[in-house]
PDB file of C-alpha atoms in Angstrom:
ATOM      1  CA  MET A   1       2.110  81.733  91.175  1.00  0.00           C
ATOM      2  CA  GLN A   2      -1.089  82.138  93.105  1.00  0.00           C
ATOM      3  CA  THR A   3      -1.220  83.488  96.452  1.00  0.00           C
ATOM      4  CA  LYS A   4      -2.745  80.791  99.260  1.00  0.00           C
ATOM      5  CA  PRO A   5      -6.038  82.118 100.265  1.00  0.00           C
ATOM      6  CA  ILE A   6      -6.146  83.499 103.946  1.00  0.00           C
ATOM      7  CA  LEU A   7      -8.585  81.702 106.026  1.00  0.00           C
ATOM      8  CA  ARG A   8      -8.279  83.180 109.609  1.00  0.00           C
ATOM      9  CA  ILE A   9      -6.940  86.535 110.903  1.00  0.00           C
ATOM     10  CA  THR A  10      -6.566  87.928 114.361  1.00  0.00           C
ATOM     11  CA  ILE A  11      -4.430  90.586 115.870  1.00  0.00           C
ATOM     12  CA  ILE A  12      -2.827  89.227 119.306  1.00  0.00           C
ATOM     13  CA  ILE A  13      -0.277  90.238 121.684  1.00  0.00           C
ATOM     14  CA  GLN A  14       1.877  87.337 122.278  1.00  0.00           C
ATOM     15  CA  TRP A  15       5.500  88.388 122.086  1.00  0.00           C
ATOM     16  CA  ASN A  16       7.126  85.036 122.729  1.00  0.00           C
ATOM     17  CA  ILE A  17       5.545  83.642 119.487  1.00  0.00           C
ATOM     18  CA  ARG A  18       7.706  85.384 117.144  1.00  0.00           C
ATOM     19  CA  LYS A  19      10.912  87.384 117.934  1.00  0.00           C
ATOM     20  CA  LYS A  20      12.056  90.099 115.712  1.00  0.00           C
ATOM     21  CA  ARG A  21      14.977  88.935 113.762  1.00  0.00           C
ATOM     22  CA  GLN A  22      18.134  90.027 115.114  1.00  0.00           C
ATOM     23  CA  HIS A  23      21.079  91.105 112.797  1.00  0.00           C
ATOM     24  CA  HIS A  24      24.189  90.307 114.732  1.00  0.00           C
ATOM     25  CA  SER A  25      26.967  92.323 113.142  1.00  0.00           C
ATOM     26  CA  ALA A  26      30.728  91.590 113.466  1.00  0.00           C
ATOM     27  CA  ASP A  27      31.247  95.332 113.603  1.00  0.00           C
ATOM     28  CA  PRO A  28      30.489  96.728 117.225  1.00  0.00           C
ATOM     29  CA  PHE A  29      29.777 100.306 115.756  1.00  0.00           C
ATOM     30  CA  SER A  30      27.270  99.116 113.259  1.00  0.00           C
ATOM     31  CA  ARG A  31      25.704  96.929 115.961  1.00  0.00           C
ATOM     32  CA  GLU A  32      25.532  99.763 118.417  1.00  0.00           C
ATOM     33  CA  PHE A  33      24.019 102.176 115.820  1.00  0.00           C
ATOM     34  CA  ASN A  34      21.371  99.626 115.044  1.00  0.00           C
ATOM     35  CA  GLN A  35      20.432  99.222 118.707  1.00  0.00           C
ATOM     36  CA  GLN A  36      20.181 103.067 118.893  1.00  0.00           C
ATOM     37  CA  LEU A  37      17.717 103.160 115.845  1.00  0.00           C
ATOM     38  CA  ARG A  38      15.781 100.574 117.625  1.00  0.00           C
ATOM     39  CA  PHE A  39      15.452 102.314 120.951  1.00  0.00           C
ATOM     40  CA  TRP A  40      14.368 105.564 118.681  1.00  0.00           C
ATOM     41  CA  GLU A  41      11.667 103.449 117.219  1.00  0.00           C
ATOM     42  CA  THR A  42      10.193 103.047 120.617  1.00  0.00           C
ATOM     43  CA  VAL A  43      10.689 106.765 121.162  1.00  0.00           C
ATOM     44  CA  ILE A  44       8.463 107.442 117.935  1.00  0.00           C
ATOM     45  CA  GLN A  45       5.869 104.796 119.117  1.00  0.00           C
ATOM     46  CA  ARG A  46       5.489 106.505 122.442  1.00  0.00           C
ATOM     47  CA  VAL A  47       5.230 109.916 121.000  1.00  0.00           C
ATOM     48  CA  LEU A  48       2.537 108.668 118.491  1.00  0.00           C
ATOM     49  CA  ALA A  49       0.722 107.366 121.616  1.00  0.00           C
ATOM     50  CA  PHE A  50       0.326 110.733 123.013  1.00  0.00           C
ATOM     51  CA  HIS A  51      -1.472 111.782 119.752  1.00  0.00           C
ATOM     52  CA  THR A  52      -3.602 108.754 119.044  1.00  0.00           C
ATOM     53  CA  GLN A  53      -5.142 105.879 121.129  1.00  0.00           C
ATOM     54  CA  ALA A  54      -2.770 102.943 120.776  1.00  0.00           C
ATOM     55  CA  GLU A  55      -3.762  99.368 119.978  1.00  0.00           C
ATOM     56  CA  GLU A  56      -1.403  97.346 122.292  1.00  0.00           C
ATOM     57  CA  LYS A  57      -1.759  94.161 120.217  1.00  0.00           C
ATOM     58  CA  ARG A  58       0.518  94.639 117.493  1.00  0.00           C
ATOM     59  CA  ILE A  59       1.153  90.880 116.245  1.00  0.00           C
ATOM     60  CA  LEU A  60      -0.820  90.102 113.071  1.00  0.00           C
ATOM     61  CA  ARG A  61      -1.553  86.438 113.099  1.00  0.00           C
ATOM     62  CA  TYR A  62      -3.140  84.797 109.921  1.00  0.00           C
ATOM     63  CA  CYS A  63      -3.767  81.325 108.670  1.00  0.00           C
ATOM     64  CA  THR A  64      -3.721  80.093 104.972  1.00  0.00           C
ATOM     65  CA  GLU A  65      -5.408  76.838 103.722  1.00  0.00           C
ATOM     66  CA  THR A  66      -2.238  74.936 104.683  1.00  0.00           C
ATOM     67  CA  GLY A  67      -3.481  75.522 108.446  1.00  0.00           C
ATOM     68  CA  TYR A  68       0.095  77.036 109.516  1.00  0.00           C
ATOM     69  CA  ALA A  69      -0.033  80.244 111.460  1.00  0.00           C
ATOM     70  CA  ASN A  70       1.991  83.184 110.041  1.00  0.00           C
ATOM     71  CA  TYR A  71       2.892  86.276 112.073  1.00  0.00           C
ATOM     72  CA  ARG A  72       3.577  89.926 111.024  1.00  0.00           C
ATOM     73  CA  GLU A  73       4.637  92.702 113.479  1.00  0.00           C
ATOM     74  CA  ILE A  74       3.003  96.147 113.222  1.00  0.00           C
ATOM     75  CA  ASP A  75       5.225  98.971 114.182  1.00  0.00           C
ATOM     76  CA  TYR A  76       2.155 100.827 115.678  1.00  0.00           C
ATOM     77  CA  ILE A  77      -1.368 100.727 115.378  1.00  0.00           C
ATOM     78  CA  ALA A  78      -3.955 103.570 116.076  1.00  0.00           C
ATOM     79  CA  LYS A  79      -7.501 103.016 116.967  1.00  0.00           C
ATOM     80  CA  ALA A  80     -10.136 105.591 115.879  1.00  0.00           C
ATOM     81  CA  ALA A  81     -13.777 105.218 115.262  1.00  0.00           C
ATOM     82  CA  ASP A  82     -13.812 101.610 115.729  1.00  0.00           C
ATOM     83  CA  THR A  83     -11.274 100.977 112.933  1.00  0.00           C
ATOM     84  CA  LEU A  84      -7.585 100.509 112.989  1.00  0.00           C
ATOM     85  CA  THR A  85      -4.718 102.257 111.138  1.00  0.00           C
ATOM     86  CA  PHE A  86      -1.432 100.397 110.655  1.00  0.00           C
ATOM     87  CA  CYS A  87       1.731 102.463 110.805  1.00  0.00           C
ATOM     88  CA  GLU A  88       5.138 101.521 109.521  1.00  0.00           C
ATOM     89  CA  ILE A  89       8.125 103.545 111.053  1.00  0.00           C
ATOM     90  CA  LYS A  90      11.366 104.098 109.231  1.00  0.00           C
ATOM     91  CA  LEU A  91      14.284 105.962 110.473  1.00  0.00           C
ATOM     92  CA  LYS A  92      16.662 107.341 107.916  1.00  0.00           C
ATOM     93  CA  GLN A  93      20.150 108.836 108.298  1.00  0.00           C
ATOM     94  CA  CYS A  94      19.301 111.179 105.378  1.00  0.00           C
ATOM     95  CA  ALA A  95      15.744 110.554 104.097  1.00  0.00           C
ATOM     96  CA  LYS A  96      14.762 111.250 100.505  1.00  0.00           C
ATOM     97  CA  LYS A  97      11.588 110.974  98.693  1.00  0.00           C
ATOM     98  CA  GLN A  98      11.050 107.851  96.648  1.00  0.00           C
ATOM     99  CA  GLU A  99       8.288 106.471  94.401  1.00  0.00           C
ATOM    100  CA  LEU A 100       8.299 103.266  96.540  1.00  0.00           C
ATOM    101  CA  PRO A 101       9.556 104.316  99.882  1.00  0.00           C
ATOM    102  CA  SER A 102      11.244 101.811 102.194  1.00  0.00           C
ATOM    103  CA  GLY A 103       8.527 100.005 104.158  1.00  0.00           C
ATOM    104  CA  TYR A 104       5.820 100.547 101.682  1.00  0.00           C
ATOM    105  CA  GLU A 105       5.421  96.964 100.459  1.00  0.00           C
ATOM    106  CA  GLN A 106       5.727  95.695 103.925  1.00  0.00           C
ATOM    107  CA  LEU A 107       2.932  97.833 105.027  1.00  0.00           C
ATOM    108  CA  SER A 108       0.852  97.154 102.013  1.00  0.00           C
ATOM    109  CA  LYS A 109       1.009  93.469 102.411  1.00  0.00           C
ATOM    110  CA  SER A 110      -0.119  93.776 106.202  1.00  0.00           C
ATOM    111  CA  LEU A 111      -2.996  95.872 105.044  1.00  0.00           C
ATOM    112  CA  ALA A 112      -3.999  93.346 102.386  1.00  0.00           C
ATOM    113  CA  ILE A 113      -3.989  90.849 104.934  1.00  0.00           C
ATOM    114  CA  ALA A 114      -6.075  92.769 107.537  1.00  0.00           C
ATOM    115  CA  GLN A 115      -8.716  93.734 105.061  1.00  0.00           C
ATOM    116  CA  CYS A 116      -9.638  90.263 104.410  1.00  0.00           C
ATOM    117  CA  ALA A 117     -10.914  90.230 108.090  1.00  0.00           C
ATOM    118  CA  SER A 118     -12.052  94.050 107.814  1.00  0.00           C
ATOM    119  CA  LEU A 119      -9.719  94.708 110.592  1.00  0.00           C
ATOM    120  CA  ALA A 120      -7.987  97.691 108.878  1.00  0.00           C
ATOM    121  CA  LYS A 121      -7.868  99.516 105.634  1.00  0.00           C
ATOM    122  CA  HIS A 122      -5.830 102.531 106.213  1.00  0.00           C
ATOM    123  CA  GLY A 123      -2.112 102.757 106.595  1.00  0.00           C
ATOM    124  CA  VAL A 124       0.602 105.366 107.387  1.00  0.00           C
ATOM    125  CA  LEU A 125       4.049 105.102 106.523  1.00  0.00           C
ATOM    126  CA  ILE A 126       6.214 107.470 108.535  1.00  0.00           C
ATOM    127  CA  THR A 127       9.934 108.171 107.496  1.00  0.00           C
ATOM    128  CA  VAL A 128      11.741 110.106 110.097  1.00  0.00           C
ATOM    129  CA  ASN A 129      14.761 112.148 108.674  1.00  0.00           C
ATOM    130  CA  LEU A 130      17.561 112.172 111.104  1.00  0.00           C
ATOM    131  CA  ALA A 131      19.871 114.234 108.775  1.00  0.00           C
ATOM    132  CA  ALA A 132      19.834 117.590 110.780  1.00  0.00           C
ATOM    133  CA  LEU A 133      20.675 115.548 113.992  1.00  0.00           C
ATOM    134  CA  PHE A 134      23.969 114.324 112.271  1.00  0.00           C
ATOM    135  CA  GLY A 135      24.944 117.467 110.588  1.00  0.00           C
ATOM    136  CA  ASN A 136      23.851 116.409 107.103  1.00  0.00           C
ATOM    137  CA  LYS A 137      22.179 118.390 104.574  1.00  0.00           C
ATOM    138  CA  SER A 138      18.418 117.433 104.265  1.00  0.00           C
ATOM    139  CA  LEU A 139      17.252 116.278 101.040  1.00  0.00           C
ATOM    140  CA  ILE A 140      13.568 117.182 101.519  1.00  0.00           C
ATOM    141  CA  PRO A 141      12.457 120.763 101.543  1.00  0.00           C
ATOM    142  CA  CYS A 142      10.949 122.088 104.852  1.00  0.00           C
ATOM    143  CA  HIS A 143       7.570 122.824 103.377  1.00  0.00           C
ATOM    144  CA  GLU A 144       7.241 119.146 102.316  1.00  0.00           C
ATOM    145  CA  LEU A 145       7.879 117.687 105.784  1.00  0.00           C
ATOM    146  CA  ALA A 146       5.044 116.931 108.050  1.00  0.00           C
ATOM    147  CA  THR A 147       4.173 117.954 111.646  1.00  0.00           C
ATOM    148  CA  LEU A 148       3.187 115.828 114.596  1.00  0.00           C
ATOM    149  CA  ASN A 149      -0.356 117.265 114.064  1.00  0.00           C
ATOM    150  CA  ASP A 150      -0.233 116.249 110.355  1.00  0.00           C
ATOM    151  CA  ILE A 151       0.678 112.610 111.395  1.00  0.00           C
ATOM    152  CA  GLN A 152      -2.117 112.677 114.068  1.00  0.00           C
ATOM    153  CA  LEU A 153      -4.723 113.782 111.545  1.00  0.00           C
ATOM    154  CA  SER A 154      -3.478 110.993 108.963  1.00  0.00           C
ATOM    155  CA  LEU A 155      -3.619 108.203 111.749  1.00  0.00           C
ATOM    156  CA  SER A 156      -7.307 109.197 112.295  1.00  0.00           C
ATOM    157  CA  GLN A 157      -8.284 108.679 108.736  1.00  0.00           C
ATOM    158  CA  THR A 158     -10.700 105.931 107.793  1.00  0.00           C
ATOM    159  CA  THR A 159     -10.164 105.874 103.974  1.00  0.00           C
ATOM    160  CA  THR A 160      -8.733 103.054 102.079  1.00  0.00           C
ATOM    161  CA  GLY A 161      -5.036 103.398 101.153  1.00  0.00           C
ATOM    162  CA  ILE A 162      -1.572 104.341 102.550  1.00  0.00           C
ATOM    163  CA  ASP A 163      -0.485 107.778 103.364  1.00  0.00           C
ATOM    164  CA  VAL A 164       3.242 108.476 103.151  1.00  0.00           C
ATOM    165  CA  VAL A 165       4.749 111.108 105.467  1.00  0.00           C
ATOM    166  CA  TYR A 166       8.268 112.617 106.148  1.00  0.00           C
ATOM    167  CA  ILE A 167       8.954 114.115 109.275  1.00  0.00           C
ATOM    168  CA  ASP A 168      12.227 115.747 110.728  1.00  0.00           C
ATOM    169  CA  ILE A 169      13.662 114.309 114.005  1.00  0.00           C
ATOM    170  CA  THR A 170      13.723 118.059 115.050  1.00  0.00           C
ATOM    171  CA  GLN A 171       9.927 118.014 115.138  1.00  0.00           C
ATOM    172  CA  ILE A 172       9.820 115.034 117.567  1.00  0.00           C
ATOM    173  CA  ILE A 173      12.621 115.842 119.864  1.00  0.00           C
ATOM    174  CA  PRO A 174      11.179 118.858 121.711  1.00  0.00           C
ATOM    175  CA  PHE A 175       7.813 116.849 122.490  1.00  0.00           C
ATOM    176  CA  ALA A 176       9.639 113.824 123.507  1.00  0.00           C
ATOM    177  CA  LYS A 177      11.982 115.852 125.965  1.00  0.00           C
ATOM    178  CA  ALA A 178       8.867 117.729 127.293  1.00  0.00           C
ATOM    179  CA  HIS A 179       7.071 114.527 128.158  1.00  0.00           C
ATOM    180  CA  ASN A 180      10.372 112.627 129.509  1.00  0.00           C
ATOM    181  CA  ILE A 181      10.384 110.224 126.896  1.00  0.00           C
ATOM    182  CA  ILE A 182      14.108 111.027 126.264  1.00  0.00           C
ATOM    183  CA  THR A 183      16.827 113.246 127.534  1.00  0.00           C
ATOM    184  CA  GLN A 184      19.790 114.968 126.022  1.00  0.00           C
ATOM    185  CA  GLU A 185      22.005 111.998 126.931  1.00  0.00           C
ATOM    186  CA  HIS A 186      19.860 109.995 124.700  1.00  0.00           C
ATOM    187  CA  ILE A 187      20.345 112.386 121.695  1.00  0.00           C
ATOM    188  CA  ASP A 188      24.075 112.612 122.374  1.00  0.00           C
ATOM    189  CA  GLU A 189      24.348 108.816 122.319  1.00  0.00           C
ATOM    190  CA  LEU A 190      22.469 108.509 119.074  1.00  0.00           C
ATOM    191  CA  ILE A 191      24.977 111.157 117.537  1.00  0.00           C
ATOM    192  CA  GLU A 192      28.013 109.701 118.951  1.00  0.00           C
ATOM    193  CA  SER A 193      27.125 106.075 117.759  1.00  0.00           C
ATOM    194  CA  TYR A 194      26.307 107.497 114.305  1.00  0.00           C
ATOM    195  CA  HIS A 195      29.707 109.157 114.067  1.00  0.00           C
ATOM    196  CA  ASP A 196      31.394 106.097 115.261  1.00  0.00           C
ATOM    197  CA  TYR A 197      29.482 103.790 112.717  1.00  0.00           C
ATOM    198  CA  GLN A 198      30.659 106.374 110.008  1.00  0.00           C
ATOM    199  CA  ASN A 199      34.180 106.496 111.069  1.00  0.00           C
ATOM    200  CA  PRO A 200      35.274 103.935 113.432  1.00  0.00           C
ATOM    201  CA  MET A 201      38.889 105.121 113.162  1.00  0.00           C
ATOM    202  CA  ARG A 202      37.901 108.363 115.243  1.00  0.00           C
ATOM    203  CA  ARG A 203      38.066 106.138 118.447  1.00  0.00           C
ATOM    204  CA  LEU A 204      41.779 105.264 117.654  1.00  0.00           C
ATOM    205  CA  LYS A 205      43.858 107.421 120.101  1.00  0.00           C
ATOM    206  CA  VAL A 206      46.897 109.165 118.454  1.00  0.00           C
ATOM    207  CA  GLN A 207      49.955 107.850 119.967  1.00  0.00           C
ATOM    208  CA  PRO A 208      53.040 110.110 120.271  1.00  0.00           C
ATOM    209  CA  PRO A 209      56.332 108.934 118.097  1.00  0.00           C
ATOM    210  CA  LEU A 210      58.343 106.311 119.907  1.00  0.00           C
ATOM    211  CA  PRO A 211      61.990 107.124 120.323  1.00  0.00           C
ATOM    212  CA  ILE A 212      64.315 105.127 118.117  1.00  0.00           C
ATOM    213  CA  ASN A 213      65.735 102.303 119.831  1.00  0.00           C
ATOM    214  CA  ASN A 214      69.362 102.283 118.601  1.00  0.00           C
ATOM    215  CA  PRO A 215      71.806 101.725 121.590  1.00  0.00           C
ATOM    216  CA  PHE A 216      74.903 102.003 119.206  1.00  0.00           C
ATOM    217  CA  GLN A 217      73.938 105.487 118.246  1.00  0.00           C
ATOM    218  CA  GLU A 218      75.337 106.857 121.607  1.00  0.00           C
ATOM    219  CA  LEU A 219      78.631 104.958 121.149  1.00  0.00           C
ATOM    220  CA  ARG A 220      79.289 106.891 117.799  1.00  0.00           C
ATOM    221  CA  SER A 221      81.909 109.750 118.338  1.00  0.00           C
ATOM    222  CA  PRO A 222      81.249 113.065 116.523  1.00  0.00           C
ATOM    223  CA  ILE A 223      83.168 113.375 113.182  1.00  0.00           C
TER     224      ILE A 223
END
């Protein structure tokens, strides 16, 4: 099956055109945890904006030969040397390295579209490991994790291709707190939400045993 040729491409900021798909879960704990992850994605975006020049227009609009407009949202776009770098952000409860990480295909397709109009040719896939925050054992050795400076350098590259980087949340939290992006309360809320999501029963209060309701017991005479 041939892919329809792309005729027109622009990057716009028009949030009312395409709203991000919302996943409404019947599980309130799952819904709350997903809301927390969306909030922390904005935290990562704000941290990146301290390290690079951010492009505010993050909706990629393109038209095929059918004439219908299509839209793709980019998590973060960095501007450097008159070029754009697309960034995909993924937050993982316990990240592990994969041959094809989550978000890679999505970022690759966005770049392929943008390259048709010479808008962008470089991408960075950032996977944020939350394991340490939740008390889980990290599956990625410390020496293989990136720093914020590493990500800044990667976002400033103008080469063709996608950089895949893994960073621990403990690298991000001190910077975010120092720049008043988050407070300790935000961290505590994420941790509580995670544990509620993993074990909803922890919210149930233990009730003391109820006395046996047997009025005839008192009428019995001792043998």
